[in-house]
PDB file of C-alpha atoms in Angstrom:
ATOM      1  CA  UNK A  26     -28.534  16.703 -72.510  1.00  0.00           C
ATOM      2  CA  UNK A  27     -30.605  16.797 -75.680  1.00  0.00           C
ATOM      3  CA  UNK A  28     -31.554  13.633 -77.085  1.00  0.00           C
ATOM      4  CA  UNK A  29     -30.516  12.476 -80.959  1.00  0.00           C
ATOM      5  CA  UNK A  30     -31.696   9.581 -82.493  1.00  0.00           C
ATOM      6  CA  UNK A  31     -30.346   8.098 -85.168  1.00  0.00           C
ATOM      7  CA  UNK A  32     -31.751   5.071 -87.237  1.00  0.00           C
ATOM      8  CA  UNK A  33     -30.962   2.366 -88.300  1.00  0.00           C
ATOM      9  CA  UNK A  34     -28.340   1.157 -85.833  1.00  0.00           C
ATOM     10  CA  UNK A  35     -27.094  -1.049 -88.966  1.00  0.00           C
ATOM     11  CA  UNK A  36     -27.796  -2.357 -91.361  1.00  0.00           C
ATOM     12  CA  UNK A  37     -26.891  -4.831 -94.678  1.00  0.00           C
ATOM     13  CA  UNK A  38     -27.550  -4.013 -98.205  1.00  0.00           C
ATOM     14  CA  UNK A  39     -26.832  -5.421-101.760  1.00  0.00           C
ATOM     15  CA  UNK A  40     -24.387  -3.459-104.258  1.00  0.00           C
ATOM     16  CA  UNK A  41     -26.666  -0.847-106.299  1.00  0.00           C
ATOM     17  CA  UNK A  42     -29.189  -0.508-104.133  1.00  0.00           C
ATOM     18  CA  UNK A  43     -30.052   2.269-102.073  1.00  0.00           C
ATOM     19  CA  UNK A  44     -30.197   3.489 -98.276  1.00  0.00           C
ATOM     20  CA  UNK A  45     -31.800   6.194 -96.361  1.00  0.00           C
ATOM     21  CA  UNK A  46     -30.472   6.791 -92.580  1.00  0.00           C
ATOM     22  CA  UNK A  47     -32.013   8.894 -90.383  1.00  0.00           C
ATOM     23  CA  UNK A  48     -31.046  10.999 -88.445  1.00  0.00           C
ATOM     24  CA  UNK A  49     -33.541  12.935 -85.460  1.00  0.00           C
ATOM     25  CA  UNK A  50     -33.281  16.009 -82.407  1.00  0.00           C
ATOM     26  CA  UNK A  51     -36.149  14.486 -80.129  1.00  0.00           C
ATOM     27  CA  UNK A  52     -36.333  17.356 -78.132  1.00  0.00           C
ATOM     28  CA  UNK A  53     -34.848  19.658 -79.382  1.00  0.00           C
ATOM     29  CA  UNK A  54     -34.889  22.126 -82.936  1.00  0.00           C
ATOM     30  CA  UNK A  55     -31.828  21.847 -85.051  1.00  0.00           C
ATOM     31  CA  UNK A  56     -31.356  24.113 -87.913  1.00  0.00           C
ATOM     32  CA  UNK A  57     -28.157  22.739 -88.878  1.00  0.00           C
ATOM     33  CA  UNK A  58     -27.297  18.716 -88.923  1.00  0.00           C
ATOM     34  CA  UNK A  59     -23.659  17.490 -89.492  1.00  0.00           C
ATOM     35  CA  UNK A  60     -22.887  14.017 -90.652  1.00  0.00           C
ATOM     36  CA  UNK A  61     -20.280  11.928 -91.154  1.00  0.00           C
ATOM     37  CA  UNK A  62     -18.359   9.096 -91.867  1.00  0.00           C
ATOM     38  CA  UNK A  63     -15.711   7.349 -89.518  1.00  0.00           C
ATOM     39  CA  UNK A  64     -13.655   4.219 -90.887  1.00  0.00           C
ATOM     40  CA  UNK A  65     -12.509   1.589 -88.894  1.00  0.00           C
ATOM     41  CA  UNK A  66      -9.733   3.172 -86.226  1.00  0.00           C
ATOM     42  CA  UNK A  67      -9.889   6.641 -88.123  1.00  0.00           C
ATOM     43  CA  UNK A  68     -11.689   9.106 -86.835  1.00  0.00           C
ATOM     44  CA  UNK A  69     -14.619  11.102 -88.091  1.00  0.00           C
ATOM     45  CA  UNK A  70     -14.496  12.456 -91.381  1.00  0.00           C
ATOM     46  CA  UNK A  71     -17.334  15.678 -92.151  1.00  0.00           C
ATOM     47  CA  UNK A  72     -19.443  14.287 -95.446  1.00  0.00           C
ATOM     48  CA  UNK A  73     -21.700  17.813 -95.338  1.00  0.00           C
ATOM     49  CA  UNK A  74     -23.363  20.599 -93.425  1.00  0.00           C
ATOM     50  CA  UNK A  75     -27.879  20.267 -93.660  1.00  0.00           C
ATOM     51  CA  UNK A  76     -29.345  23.259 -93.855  1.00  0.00           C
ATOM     52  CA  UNK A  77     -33.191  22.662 -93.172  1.00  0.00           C
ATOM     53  CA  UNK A  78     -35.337  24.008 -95.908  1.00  0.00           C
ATOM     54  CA  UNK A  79     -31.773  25.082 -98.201  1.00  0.00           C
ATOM     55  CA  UNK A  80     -28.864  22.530 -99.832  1.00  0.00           C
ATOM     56  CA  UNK A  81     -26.474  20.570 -98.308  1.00  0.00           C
ATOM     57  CA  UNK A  82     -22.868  22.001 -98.145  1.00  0.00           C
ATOM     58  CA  UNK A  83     -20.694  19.004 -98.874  1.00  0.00           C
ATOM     59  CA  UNK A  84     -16.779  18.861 -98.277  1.00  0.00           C
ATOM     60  CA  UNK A  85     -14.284  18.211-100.701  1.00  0.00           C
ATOM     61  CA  UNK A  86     -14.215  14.905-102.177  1.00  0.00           C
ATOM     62  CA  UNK A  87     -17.757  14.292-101.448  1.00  0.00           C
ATOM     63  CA  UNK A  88     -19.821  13.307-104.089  1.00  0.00           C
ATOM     64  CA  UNK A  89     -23.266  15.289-103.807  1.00  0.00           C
ATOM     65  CA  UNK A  90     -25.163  13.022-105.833  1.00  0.00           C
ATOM     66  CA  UNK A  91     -24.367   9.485-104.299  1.00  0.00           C
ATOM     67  CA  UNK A  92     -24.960  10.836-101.005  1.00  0.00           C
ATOM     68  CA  UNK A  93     -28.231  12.773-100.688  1.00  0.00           C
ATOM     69  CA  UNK A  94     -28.778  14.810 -98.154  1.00  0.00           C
ATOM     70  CA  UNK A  95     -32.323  16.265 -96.981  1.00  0.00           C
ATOM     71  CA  UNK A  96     -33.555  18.807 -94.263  1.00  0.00           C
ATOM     72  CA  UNK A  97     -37.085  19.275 -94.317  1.00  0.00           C
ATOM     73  CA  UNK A  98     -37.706  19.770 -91.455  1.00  0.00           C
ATOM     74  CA  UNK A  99     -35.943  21.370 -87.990  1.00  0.00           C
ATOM     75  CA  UNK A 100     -35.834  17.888 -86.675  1.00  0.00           C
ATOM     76  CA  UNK A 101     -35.161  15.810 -89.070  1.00  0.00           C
ATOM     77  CA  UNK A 102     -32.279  14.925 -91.859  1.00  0.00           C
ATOM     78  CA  UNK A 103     -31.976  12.353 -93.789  1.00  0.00           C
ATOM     79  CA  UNK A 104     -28.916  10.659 -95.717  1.00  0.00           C
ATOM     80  CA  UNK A 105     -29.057   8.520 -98.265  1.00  0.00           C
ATOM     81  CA  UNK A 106     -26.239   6.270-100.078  1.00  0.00           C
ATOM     82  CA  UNK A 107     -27.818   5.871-103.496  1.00  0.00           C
ATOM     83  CA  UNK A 108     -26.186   3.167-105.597  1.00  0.00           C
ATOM     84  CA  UNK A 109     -24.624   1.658-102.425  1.00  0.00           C
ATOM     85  CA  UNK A 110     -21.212  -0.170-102.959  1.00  0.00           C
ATOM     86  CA  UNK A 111     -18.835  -2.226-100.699  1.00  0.00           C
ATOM     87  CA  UNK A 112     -16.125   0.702-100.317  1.00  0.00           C
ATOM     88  CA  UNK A 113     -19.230   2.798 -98.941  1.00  0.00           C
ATOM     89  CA  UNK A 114     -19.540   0.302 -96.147  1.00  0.00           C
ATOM     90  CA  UNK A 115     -18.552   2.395 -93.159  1.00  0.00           C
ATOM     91  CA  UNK A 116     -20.151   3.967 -89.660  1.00  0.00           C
ATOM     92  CA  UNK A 117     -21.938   7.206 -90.402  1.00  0.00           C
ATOM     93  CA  UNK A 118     -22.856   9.643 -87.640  1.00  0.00           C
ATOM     94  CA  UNK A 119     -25.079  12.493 -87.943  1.00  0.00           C
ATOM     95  CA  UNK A 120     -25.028  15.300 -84.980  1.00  0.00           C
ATOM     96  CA  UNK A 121     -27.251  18.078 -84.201  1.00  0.00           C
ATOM     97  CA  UNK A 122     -26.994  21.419 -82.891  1.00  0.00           C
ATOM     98  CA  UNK A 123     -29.489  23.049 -81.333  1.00  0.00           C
ATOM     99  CA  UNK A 124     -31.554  26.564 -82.603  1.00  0.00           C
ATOM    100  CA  UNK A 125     -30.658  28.667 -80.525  1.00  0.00           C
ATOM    101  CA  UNK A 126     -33.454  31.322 -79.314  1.00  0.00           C
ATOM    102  CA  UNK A 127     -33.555  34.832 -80.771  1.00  0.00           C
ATOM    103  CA  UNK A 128     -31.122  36.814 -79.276  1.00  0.00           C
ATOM    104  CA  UNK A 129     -28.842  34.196 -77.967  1.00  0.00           C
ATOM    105  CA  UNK A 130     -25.661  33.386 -78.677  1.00  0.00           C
ATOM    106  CA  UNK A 131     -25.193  30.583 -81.513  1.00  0.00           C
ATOM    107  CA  UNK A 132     -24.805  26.898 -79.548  1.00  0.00           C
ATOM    108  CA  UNK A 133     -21.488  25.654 -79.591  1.00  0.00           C
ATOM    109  CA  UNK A 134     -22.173  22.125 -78.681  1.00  0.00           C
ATOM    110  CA  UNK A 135     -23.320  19.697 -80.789  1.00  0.00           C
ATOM    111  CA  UNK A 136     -25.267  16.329 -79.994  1.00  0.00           C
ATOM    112  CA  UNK A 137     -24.167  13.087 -81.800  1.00  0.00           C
ATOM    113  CA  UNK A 138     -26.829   9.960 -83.073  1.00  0.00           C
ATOM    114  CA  UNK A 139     -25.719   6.469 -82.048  1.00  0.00           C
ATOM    115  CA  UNK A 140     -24.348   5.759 -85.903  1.00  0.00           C
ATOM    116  CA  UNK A 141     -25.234   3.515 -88.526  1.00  0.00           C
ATOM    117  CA  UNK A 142     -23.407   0.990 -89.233  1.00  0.00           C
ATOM    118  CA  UNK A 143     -23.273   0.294 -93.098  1.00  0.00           C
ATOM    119  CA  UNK A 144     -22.247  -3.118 -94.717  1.00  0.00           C
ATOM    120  CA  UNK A 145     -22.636  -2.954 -98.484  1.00  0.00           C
ATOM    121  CA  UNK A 146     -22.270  -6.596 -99.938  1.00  0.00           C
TER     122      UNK A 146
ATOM    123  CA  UNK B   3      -7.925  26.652 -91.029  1.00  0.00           C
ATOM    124  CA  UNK B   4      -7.985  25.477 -87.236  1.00  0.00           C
ATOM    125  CA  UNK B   5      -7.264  21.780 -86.992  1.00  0.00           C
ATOM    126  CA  UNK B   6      -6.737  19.178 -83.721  1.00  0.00           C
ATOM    127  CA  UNK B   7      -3.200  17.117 -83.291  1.00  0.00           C
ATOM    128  CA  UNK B   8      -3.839  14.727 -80.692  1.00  0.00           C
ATOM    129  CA  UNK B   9      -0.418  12.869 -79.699  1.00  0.00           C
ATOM    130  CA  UNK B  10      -0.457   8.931 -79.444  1.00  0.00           C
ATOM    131  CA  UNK B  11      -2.953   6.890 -81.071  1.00  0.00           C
ATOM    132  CA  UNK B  12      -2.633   4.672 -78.321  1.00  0.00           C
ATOM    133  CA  UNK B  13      -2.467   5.430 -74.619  1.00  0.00           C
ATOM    134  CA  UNK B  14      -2.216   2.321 -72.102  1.00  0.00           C
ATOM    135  CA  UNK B  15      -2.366   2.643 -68.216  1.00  0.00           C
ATOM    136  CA  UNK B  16      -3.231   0.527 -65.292  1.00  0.00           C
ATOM    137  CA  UNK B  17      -6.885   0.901 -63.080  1.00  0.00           C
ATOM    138  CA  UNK B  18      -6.126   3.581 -60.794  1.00  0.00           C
ATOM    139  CA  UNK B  19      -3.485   5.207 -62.328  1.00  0.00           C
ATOM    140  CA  UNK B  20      -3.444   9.162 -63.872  1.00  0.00           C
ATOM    141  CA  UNK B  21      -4.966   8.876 -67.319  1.00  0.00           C
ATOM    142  CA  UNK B  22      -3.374  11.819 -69.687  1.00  0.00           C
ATOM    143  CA  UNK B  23      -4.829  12.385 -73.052  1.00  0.00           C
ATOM    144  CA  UNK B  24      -2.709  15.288 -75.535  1.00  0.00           C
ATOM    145  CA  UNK B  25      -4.066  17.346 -77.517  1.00  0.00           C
ATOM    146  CA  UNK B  26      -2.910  20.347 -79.196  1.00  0.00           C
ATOM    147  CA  UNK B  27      -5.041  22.692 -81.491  1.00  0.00           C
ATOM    148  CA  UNK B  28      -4.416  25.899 -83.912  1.00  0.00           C
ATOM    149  CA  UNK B  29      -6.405  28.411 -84.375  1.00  0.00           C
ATOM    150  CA  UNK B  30      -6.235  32.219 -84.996  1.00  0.00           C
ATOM    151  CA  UNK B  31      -9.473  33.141 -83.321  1.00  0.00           C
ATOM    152  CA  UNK B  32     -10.351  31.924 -79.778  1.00  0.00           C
ATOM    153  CA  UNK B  33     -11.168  28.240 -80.198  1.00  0.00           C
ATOM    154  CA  UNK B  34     -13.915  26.542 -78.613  1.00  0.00           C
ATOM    155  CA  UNK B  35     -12.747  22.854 -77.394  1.00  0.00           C
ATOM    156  CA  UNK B  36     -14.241  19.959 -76.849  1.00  0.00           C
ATOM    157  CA  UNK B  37     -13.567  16.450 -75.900  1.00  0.00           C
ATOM    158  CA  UNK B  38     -15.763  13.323 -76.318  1.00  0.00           C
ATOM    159  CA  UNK B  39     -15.466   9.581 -75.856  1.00  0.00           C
ATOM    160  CA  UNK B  40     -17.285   7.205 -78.054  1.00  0.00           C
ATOM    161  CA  UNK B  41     -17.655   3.028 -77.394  1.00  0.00           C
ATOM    162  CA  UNK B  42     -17.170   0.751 -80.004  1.00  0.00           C
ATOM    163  CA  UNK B  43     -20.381   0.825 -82.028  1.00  0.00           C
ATOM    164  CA  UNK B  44     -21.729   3.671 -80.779  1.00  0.00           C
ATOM    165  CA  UNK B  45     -21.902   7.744 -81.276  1.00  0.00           C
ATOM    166  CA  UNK B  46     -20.159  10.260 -79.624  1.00  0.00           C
ATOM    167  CA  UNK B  47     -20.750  11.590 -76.010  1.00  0.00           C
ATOM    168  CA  UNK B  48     -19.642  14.914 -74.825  1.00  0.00           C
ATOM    169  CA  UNK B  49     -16.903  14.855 -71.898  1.00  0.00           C
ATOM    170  CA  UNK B  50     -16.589  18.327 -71.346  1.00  0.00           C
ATOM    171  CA  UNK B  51     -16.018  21.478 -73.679  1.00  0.00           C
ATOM    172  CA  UNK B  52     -13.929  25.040 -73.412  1.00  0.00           C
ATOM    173  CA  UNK B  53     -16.079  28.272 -74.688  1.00  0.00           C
ATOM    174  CA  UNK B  54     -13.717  31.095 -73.054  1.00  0.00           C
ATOM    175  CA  UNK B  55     -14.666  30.828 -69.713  1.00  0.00           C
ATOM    176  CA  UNK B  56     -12.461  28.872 -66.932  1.00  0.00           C
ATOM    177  CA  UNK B  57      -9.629  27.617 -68.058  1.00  0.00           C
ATOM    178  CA  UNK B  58      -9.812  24.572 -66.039  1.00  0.00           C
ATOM    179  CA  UNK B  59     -13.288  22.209 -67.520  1.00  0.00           C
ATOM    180  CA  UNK B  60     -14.647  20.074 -65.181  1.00  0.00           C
ATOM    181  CA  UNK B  61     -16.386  17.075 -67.377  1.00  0.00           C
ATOM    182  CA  UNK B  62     -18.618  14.158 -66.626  1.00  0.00           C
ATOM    183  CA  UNK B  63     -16.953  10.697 -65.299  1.00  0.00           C
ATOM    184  CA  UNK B  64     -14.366  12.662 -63.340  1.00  0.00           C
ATOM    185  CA  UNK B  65     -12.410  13.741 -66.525  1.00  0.00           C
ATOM    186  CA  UNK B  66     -11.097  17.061 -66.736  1.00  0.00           C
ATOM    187  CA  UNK B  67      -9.150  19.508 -69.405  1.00  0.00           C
ATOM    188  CA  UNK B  68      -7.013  22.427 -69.041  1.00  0.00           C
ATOM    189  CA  UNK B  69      -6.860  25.067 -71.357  1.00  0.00           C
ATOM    190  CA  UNK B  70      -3.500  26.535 -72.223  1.00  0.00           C
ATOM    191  CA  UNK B  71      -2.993  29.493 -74.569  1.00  0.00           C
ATOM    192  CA  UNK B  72       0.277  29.852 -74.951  1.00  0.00           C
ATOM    193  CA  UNK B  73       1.016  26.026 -75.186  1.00  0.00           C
ATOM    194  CA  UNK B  74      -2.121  26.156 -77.588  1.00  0.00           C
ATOM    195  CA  UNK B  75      -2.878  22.638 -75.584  1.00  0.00           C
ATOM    196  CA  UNK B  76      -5.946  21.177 -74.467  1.00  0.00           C
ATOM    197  CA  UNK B  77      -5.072  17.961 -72.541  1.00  0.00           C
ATOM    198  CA  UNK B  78      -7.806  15.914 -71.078  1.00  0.00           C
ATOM    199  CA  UNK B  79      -7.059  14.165 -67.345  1.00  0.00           C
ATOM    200  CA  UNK B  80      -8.311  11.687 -65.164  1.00  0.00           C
ATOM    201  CA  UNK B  81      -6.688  11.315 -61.518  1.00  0.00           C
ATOM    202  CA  UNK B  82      -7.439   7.687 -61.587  1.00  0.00           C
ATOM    203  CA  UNK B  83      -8.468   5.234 -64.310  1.00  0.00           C
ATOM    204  CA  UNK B  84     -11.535   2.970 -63.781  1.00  0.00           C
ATOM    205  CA  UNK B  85     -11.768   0.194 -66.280  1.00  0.00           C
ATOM    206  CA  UNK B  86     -15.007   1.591 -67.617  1.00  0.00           C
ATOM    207  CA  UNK B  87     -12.749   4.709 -68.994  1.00  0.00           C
ATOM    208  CA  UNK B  88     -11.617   1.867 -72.361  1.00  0.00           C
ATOM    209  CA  UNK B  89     -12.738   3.887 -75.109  1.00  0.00           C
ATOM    210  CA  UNK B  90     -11.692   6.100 -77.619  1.00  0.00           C
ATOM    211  CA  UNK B  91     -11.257   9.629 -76.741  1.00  0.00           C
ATOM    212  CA  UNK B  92     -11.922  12.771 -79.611  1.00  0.00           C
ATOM    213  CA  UNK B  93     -10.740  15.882 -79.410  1.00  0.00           C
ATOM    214  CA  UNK B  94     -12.231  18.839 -81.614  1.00  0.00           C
ATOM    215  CA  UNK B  95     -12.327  22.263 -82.473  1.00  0.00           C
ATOM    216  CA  UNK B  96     -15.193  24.239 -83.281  1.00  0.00           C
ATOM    217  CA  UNK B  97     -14.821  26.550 -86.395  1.00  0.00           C
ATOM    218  CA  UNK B  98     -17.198  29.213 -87.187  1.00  0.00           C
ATOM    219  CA  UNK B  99     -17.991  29.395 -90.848  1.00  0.00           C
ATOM    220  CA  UNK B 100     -20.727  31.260 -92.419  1.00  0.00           C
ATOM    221  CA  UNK B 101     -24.074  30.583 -90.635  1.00  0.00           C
ATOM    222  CA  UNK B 102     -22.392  28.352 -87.789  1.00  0.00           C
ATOM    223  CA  UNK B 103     -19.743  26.383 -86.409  1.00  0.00           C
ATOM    224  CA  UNK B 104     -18.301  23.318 -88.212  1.00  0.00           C
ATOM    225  CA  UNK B 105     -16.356  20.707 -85.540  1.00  0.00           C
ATOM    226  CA  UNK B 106     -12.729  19.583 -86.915  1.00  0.00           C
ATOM    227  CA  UNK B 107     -12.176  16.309 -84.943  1.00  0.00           C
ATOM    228  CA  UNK B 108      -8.560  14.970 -83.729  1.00  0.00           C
ATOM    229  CA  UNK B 109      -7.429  11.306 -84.842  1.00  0.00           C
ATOM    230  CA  UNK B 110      -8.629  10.149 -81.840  1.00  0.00           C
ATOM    231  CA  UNK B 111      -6.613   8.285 -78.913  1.00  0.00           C
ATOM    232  CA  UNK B 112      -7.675   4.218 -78.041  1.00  0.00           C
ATOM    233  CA  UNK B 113      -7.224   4.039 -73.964  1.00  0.00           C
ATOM    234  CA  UNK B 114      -6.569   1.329 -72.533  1.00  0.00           C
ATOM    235  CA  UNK B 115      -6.805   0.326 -69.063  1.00  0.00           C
ATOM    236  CA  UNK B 116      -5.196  -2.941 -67.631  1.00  0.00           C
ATOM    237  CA  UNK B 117      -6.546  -4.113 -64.269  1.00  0.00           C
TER     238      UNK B 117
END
């Protein structure tokens, strides 16, 4: 199956600082990335909807401007948590679906990162 | 709205034994299902998923899911449990919105398998 990388695997920041995750279709194009954010036990929660080269759609309750969102390119989004605090600490997963080619049917299935695990201290 | 009930958080059963995982969607439209397992610490893998075509999926690791329409059920099965199956199992629904599909996840089910 097509391949998406995801990066960092974790990692530990300081309250008010800032973190970009990555989020990457090796082999494949994606015009639309998903990610989101799964608490402990709880299952996964959709943060927002990348368009590449257009705005992020972000679910209610989501604040647009702590989490940053960008598409530039068809295999690549990134998220940031800007102004990081301890109640953002969580796992965030981003997942991919591929372009599909002209003429065909839109994908259905969508390919999932490893996560991030975020620790805001 | 479509959305995902899957019943029991928790589902225990011994190595060998038929593993049964519930879930039970709504949807007006024909649904596309899916069912994925993730590890602790790690992203999501796809089991198997249900676009309209058999009724019966055949998934990776032996699992399997059976697509019922008028129960509007989507249970995932495993004739017998290998300790390797621990994990916690997602259900989800694909919804089509305006230039794609967004996936509505399940609570997800913990299995457990004692030896």
């Amino acid at each position: 199956g097509a391949v998406v990388s995801q990066h960092p695997s974790w990692v530990i920041c300081k309250s008010g600082t800032s973190v970009k995750i990555e989020c990457r279709s090796l082999d494949f194009q994606a015009t639309t990335m998903f990610w989101y954010r799964q608490f402990p036990k709880q299952s996964l929660m959709l943060m927002a909807t990348s368009n590449e080269g257009s705005k992020a759609t972000y679910e209610q309750g989501v604040e647009k401007d702590k989490f940053l969102i960008n598409h530039a390119s068809l295999t690549l989004s990134t998220l940031t948590v800007t102004s990081a605090h301890p109640e953002d600490s969580s796992f965030y997963i981003c997942s991919a679906r591929a372009t599909p080619r002209p003429g065909a049917n839109m994908n259905t299935e969508a390919f999932f990162g490893q996560g991030t695990r975020l620790t805001v201290v | 709205a479509q959305s995902v009930t899957q019943l029991g958080s928790h589902v225990s059963v011994s190595e060998g034994a038929l593993v049964l995982l519930r879930c039970n969607y709504s949807s007006s439209v024909p649904p596309y299902l899916f069912w994925y397992v993730q590890y602790p610490n790690q992203g999501l893998q796809l089991l198997l998923k249900y676009t309209s075509a058999a009724t019966l999926v055949k998934g990776i690791n032996g699992f399997e899911a059976e697509f019922k329409k008028s129960e509007t059920s989507f249970h995932l099965t495993k004739p017998s449990a290998h300790m390797s199956d621990a994990a916690e199992y997602f259900c989800a629904v694909s919804e089509i919105i305006t230039g794609g599909f967004k996936t509505i996840f399940g609570a997800g089910t913990r299995l457990f398998v004692k030896a």
